[in-house]
Backbone as a chain_set.jsonl record, in Angstrom:
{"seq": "XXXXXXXXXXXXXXXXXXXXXXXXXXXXXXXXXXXXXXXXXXXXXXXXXXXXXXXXXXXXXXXXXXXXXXXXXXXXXXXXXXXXXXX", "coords": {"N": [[15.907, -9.334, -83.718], [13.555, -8.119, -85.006], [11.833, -8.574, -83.037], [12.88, -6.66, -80.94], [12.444, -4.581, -82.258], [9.752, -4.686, -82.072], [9.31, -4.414, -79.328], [9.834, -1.873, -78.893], [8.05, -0.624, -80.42], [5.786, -1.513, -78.623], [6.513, -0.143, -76.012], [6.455, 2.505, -76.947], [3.647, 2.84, -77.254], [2.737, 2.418, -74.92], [4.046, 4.344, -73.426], [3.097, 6.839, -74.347], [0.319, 6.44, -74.199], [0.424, 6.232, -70.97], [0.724, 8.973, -70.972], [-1.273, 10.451, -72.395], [-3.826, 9.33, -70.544], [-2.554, 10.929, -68.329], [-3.07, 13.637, -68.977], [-5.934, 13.42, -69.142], [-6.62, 13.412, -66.484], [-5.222, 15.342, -65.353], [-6.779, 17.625, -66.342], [-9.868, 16.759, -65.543], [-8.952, 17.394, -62.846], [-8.898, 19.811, -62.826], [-11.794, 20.491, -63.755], [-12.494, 19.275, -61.618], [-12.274, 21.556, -59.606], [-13.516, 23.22, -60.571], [-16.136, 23.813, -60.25], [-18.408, 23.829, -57.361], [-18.703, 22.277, -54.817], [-17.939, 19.566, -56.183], [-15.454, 18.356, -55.508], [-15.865, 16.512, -53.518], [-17.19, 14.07, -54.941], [-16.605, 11.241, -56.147], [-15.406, 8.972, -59.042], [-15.092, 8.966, -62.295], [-17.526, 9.191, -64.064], [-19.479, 9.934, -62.829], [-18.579, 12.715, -61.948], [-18.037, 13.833, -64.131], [-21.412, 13.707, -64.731], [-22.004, 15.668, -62.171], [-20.827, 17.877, -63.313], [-21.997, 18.726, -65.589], [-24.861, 18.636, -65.14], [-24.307, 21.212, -63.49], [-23.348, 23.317, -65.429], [-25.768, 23.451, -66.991], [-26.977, 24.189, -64.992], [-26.316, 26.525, -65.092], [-26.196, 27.977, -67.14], [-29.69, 28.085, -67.127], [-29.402, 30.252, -65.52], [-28.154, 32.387, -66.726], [-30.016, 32.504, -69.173], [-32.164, 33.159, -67.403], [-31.602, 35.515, -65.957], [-30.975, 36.962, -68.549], [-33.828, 37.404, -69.868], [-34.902, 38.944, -67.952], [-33.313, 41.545, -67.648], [-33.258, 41.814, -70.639], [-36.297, 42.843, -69.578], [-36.064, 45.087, -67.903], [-34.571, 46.841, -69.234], [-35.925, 46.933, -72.288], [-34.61, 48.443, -74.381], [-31.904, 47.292, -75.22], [-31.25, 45.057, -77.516], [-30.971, 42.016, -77.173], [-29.813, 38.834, -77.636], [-30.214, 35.941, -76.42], [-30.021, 32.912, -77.415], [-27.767, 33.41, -79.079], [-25.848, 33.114, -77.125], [-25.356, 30.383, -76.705], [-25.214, 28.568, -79.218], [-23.484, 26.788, -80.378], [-20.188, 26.914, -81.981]], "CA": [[15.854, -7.962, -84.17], [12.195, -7.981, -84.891], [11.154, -8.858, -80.929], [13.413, -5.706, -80.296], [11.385, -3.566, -82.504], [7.959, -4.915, -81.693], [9.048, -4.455, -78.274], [10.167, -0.707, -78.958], [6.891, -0.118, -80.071], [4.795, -1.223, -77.672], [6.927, 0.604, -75.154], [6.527, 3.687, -77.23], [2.53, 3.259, -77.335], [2.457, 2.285, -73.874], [4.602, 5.768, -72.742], [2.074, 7.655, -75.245], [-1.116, 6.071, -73.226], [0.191, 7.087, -69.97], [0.951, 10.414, -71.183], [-2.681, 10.197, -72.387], [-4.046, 9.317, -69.487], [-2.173, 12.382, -67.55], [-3.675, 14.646, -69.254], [-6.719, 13.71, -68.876], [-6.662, 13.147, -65.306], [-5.19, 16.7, -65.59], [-8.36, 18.363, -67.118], [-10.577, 16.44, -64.431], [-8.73, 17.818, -62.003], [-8.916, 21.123, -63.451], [-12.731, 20.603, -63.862], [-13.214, 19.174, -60.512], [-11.561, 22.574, -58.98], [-13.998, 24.465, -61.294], [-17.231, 22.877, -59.464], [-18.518, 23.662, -56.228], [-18.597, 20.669, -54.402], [-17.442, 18.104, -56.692], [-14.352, 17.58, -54.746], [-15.873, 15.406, -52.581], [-17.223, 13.028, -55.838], [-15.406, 9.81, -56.386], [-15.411, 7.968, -60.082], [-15.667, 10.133, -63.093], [-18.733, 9.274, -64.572], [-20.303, 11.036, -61.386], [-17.764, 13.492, -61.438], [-18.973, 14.393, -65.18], [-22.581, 13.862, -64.39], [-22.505, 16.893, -61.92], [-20.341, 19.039, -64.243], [-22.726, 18.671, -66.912], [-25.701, 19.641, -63.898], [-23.752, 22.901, -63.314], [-23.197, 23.756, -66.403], [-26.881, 23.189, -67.046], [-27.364, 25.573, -64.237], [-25.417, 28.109, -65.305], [-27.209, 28.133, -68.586], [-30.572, 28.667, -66.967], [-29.296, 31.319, -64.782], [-27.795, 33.026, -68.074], [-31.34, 32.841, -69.684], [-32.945, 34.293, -67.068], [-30.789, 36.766, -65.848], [-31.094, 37.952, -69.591], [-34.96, 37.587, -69.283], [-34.681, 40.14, -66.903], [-32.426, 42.397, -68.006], [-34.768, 42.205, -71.776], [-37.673, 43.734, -69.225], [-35.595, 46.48, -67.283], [-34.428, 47.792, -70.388], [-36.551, 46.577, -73.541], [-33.988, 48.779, -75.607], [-31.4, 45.978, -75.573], [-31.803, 43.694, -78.611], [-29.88, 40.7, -76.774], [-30.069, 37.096, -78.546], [-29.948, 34.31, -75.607], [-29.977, 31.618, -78.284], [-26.838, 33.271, -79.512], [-24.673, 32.713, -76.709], [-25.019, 28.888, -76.744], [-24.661, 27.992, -80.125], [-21.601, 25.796, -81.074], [-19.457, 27.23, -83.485]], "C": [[14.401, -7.497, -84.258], [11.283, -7.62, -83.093], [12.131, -7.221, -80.55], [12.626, -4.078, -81.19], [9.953, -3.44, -82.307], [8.315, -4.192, -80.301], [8.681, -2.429, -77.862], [9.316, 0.114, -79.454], [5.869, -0.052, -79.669], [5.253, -0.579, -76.458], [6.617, 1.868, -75.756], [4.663, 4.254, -76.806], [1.799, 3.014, -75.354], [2.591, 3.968, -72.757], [3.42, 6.619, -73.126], [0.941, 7.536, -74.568], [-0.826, 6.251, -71.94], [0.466, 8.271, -70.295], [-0.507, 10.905, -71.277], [-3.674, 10.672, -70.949], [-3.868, 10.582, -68.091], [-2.924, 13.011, -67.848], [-5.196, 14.45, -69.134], [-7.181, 13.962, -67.256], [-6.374, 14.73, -64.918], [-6.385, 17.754, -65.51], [-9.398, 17.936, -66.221], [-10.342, 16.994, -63.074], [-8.762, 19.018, -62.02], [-10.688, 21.713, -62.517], [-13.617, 20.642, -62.244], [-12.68, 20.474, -59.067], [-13.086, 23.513, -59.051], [-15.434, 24.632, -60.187], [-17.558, 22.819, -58.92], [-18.663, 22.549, -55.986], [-18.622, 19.087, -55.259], [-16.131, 17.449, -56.576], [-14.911, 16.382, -53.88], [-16.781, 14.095, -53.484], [-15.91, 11.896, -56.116], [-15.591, 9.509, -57.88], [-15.702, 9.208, -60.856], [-16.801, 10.07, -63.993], [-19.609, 9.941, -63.8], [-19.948, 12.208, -61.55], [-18.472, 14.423, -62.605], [-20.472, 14.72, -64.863], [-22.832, 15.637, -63.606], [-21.975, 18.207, -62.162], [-21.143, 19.436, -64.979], [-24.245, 19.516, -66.219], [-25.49, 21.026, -63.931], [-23.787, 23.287, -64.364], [-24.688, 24.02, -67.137], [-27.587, 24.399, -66.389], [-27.054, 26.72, -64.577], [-25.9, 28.393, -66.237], [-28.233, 28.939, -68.174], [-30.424, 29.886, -66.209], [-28.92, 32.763, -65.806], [-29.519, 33.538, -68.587], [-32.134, 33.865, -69.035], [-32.825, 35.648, -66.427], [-30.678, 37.7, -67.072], [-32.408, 37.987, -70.074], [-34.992, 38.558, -68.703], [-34.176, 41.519, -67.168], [-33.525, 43.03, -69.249], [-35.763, 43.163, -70.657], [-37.024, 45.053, -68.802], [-35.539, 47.208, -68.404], [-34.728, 47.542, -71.588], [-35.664, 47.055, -74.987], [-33.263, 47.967, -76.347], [-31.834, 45.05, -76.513], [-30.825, 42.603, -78.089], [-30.86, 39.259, -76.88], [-29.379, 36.412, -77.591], [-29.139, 33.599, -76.394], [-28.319, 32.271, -78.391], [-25.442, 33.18, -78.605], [-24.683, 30.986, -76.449], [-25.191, 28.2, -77.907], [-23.833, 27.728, -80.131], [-21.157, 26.356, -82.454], [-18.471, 26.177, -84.102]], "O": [[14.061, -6.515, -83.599], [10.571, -6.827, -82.477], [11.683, -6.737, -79.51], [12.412, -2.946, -80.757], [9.206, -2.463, -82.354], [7.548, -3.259, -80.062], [7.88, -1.876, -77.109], [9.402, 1.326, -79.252], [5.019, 0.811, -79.891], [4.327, -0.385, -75.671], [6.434, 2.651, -74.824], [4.311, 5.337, -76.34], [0.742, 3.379, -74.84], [1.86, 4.487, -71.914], [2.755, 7.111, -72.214], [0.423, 8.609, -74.258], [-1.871, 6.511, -71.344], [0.354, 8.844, -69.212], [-0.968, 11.653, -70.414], [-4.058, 11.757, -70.511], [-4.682, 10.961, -67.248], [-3.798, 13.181, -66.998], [-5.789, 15.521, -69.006], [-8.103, 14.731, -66.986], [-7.203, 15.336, -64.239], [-6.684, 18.517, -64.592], [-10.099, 18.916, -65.968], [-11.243, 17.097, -62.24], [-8.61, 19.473, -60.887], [-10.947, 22.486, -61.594], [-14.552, 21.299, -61.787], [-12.744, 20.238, -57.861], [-13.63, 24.183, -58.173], [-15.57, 25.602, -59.441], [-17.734, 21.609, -58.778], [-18.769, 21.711, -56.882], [-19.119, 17.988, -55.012], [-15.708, 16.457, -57.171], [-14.235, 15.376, -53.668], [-17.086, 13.122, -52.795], [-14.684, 11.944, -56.218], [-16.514, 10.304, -58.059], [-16.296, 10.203, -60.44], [-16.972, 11.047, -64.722], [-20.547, 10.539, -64.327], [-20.833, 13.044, -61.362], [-19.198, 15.39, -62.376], [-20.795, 15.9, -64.734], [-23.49, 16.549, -64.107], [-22.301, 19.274, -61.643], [-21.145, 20.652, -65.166], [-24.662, 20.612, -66.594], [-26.298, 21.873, -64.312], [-24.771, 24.027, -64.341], [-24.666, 24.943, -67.951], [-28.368, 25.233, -66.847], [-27.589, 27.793, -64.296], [-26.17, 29.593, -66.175], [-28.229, 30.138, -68.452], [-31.397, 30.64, -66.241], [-29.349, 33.9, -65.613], [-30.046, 34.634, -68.394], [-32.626, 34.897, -69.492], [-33.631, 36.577, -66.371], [-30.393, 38.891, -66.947], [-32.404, 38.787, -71.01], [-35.288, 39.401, -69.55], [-34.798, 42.519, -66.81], [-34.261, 44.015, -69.187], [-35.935, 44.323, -71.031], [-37.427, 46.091, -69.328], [-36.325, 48.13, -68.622], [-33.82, 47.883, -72.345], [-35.745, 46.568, -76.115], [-33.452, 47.713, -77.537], [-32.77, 44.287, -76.275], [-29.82, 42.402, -78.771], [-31.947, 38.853, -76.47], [-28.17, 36.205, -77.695], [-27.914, 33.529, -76.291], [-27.513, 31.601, -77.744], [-24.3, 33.169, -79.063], [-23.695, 30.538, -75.866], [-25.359, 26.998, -77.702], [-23.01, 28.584, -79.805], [-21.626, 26.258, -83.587], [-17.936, 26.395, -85.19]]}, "num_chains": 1, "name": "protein.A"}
C-alpha cells in the first residue's frame, strides 16, 4: 500500500516536471520568435545570452532616441531613467 502511494507520488511530481518543462520550452520559443535571428541559435544559454544583447540594444536605442527627441523639443520633461525602473 505504501509502494503504491510513494509510487503515486512520484508519478504525480514527475507529470508536474514535464508540465514544467513545457512551459518553459514554451516561453523560449515565444522568445526565440521575438529575436531577430535567434532562430538559428542552438542551446539556451546562447539563446538567452543574445536575448539579453537585444534587449540591451533596445534600451540604448530608447535612450537615445529620447536624447534626441529632449533636443528637438526641450519643452518635453521626459525621464529616461523612468522607463526602466523595476516596479
Amino acid at each position: 500500500m505504501f509502494e503504491l502511494a510513494g509510487r503515486r507520488a512520484i508519478d504525480s511530481h514527475s507529470l508536474a516536471e514535464i508540465v514544467r518543462r513545457e512551459k518553459i520550452s514554451e516561453r523560449m520559443k515565444y522568445l526565440q520568435d521575438l529575436v531577430p535571428g535567434c532562430n538559428t541559435i542552438t542551446g539556451k544559454a546562447g539563446m538567452l545570452d543574445e536575448i539579453i544583447n537585444y534587449v540591451q540594444s533596445l534600451q540604448r536605442q530608447v535612450e537615445f532616441l529620447s536624447m534626441k527627441l529632449a533636443i528637438v523639443n526641450p519643452r518635453l520633461d521626459f525621464n529616461i531613467e523612468s522607463l526602466f525602473t523595476k516596479e
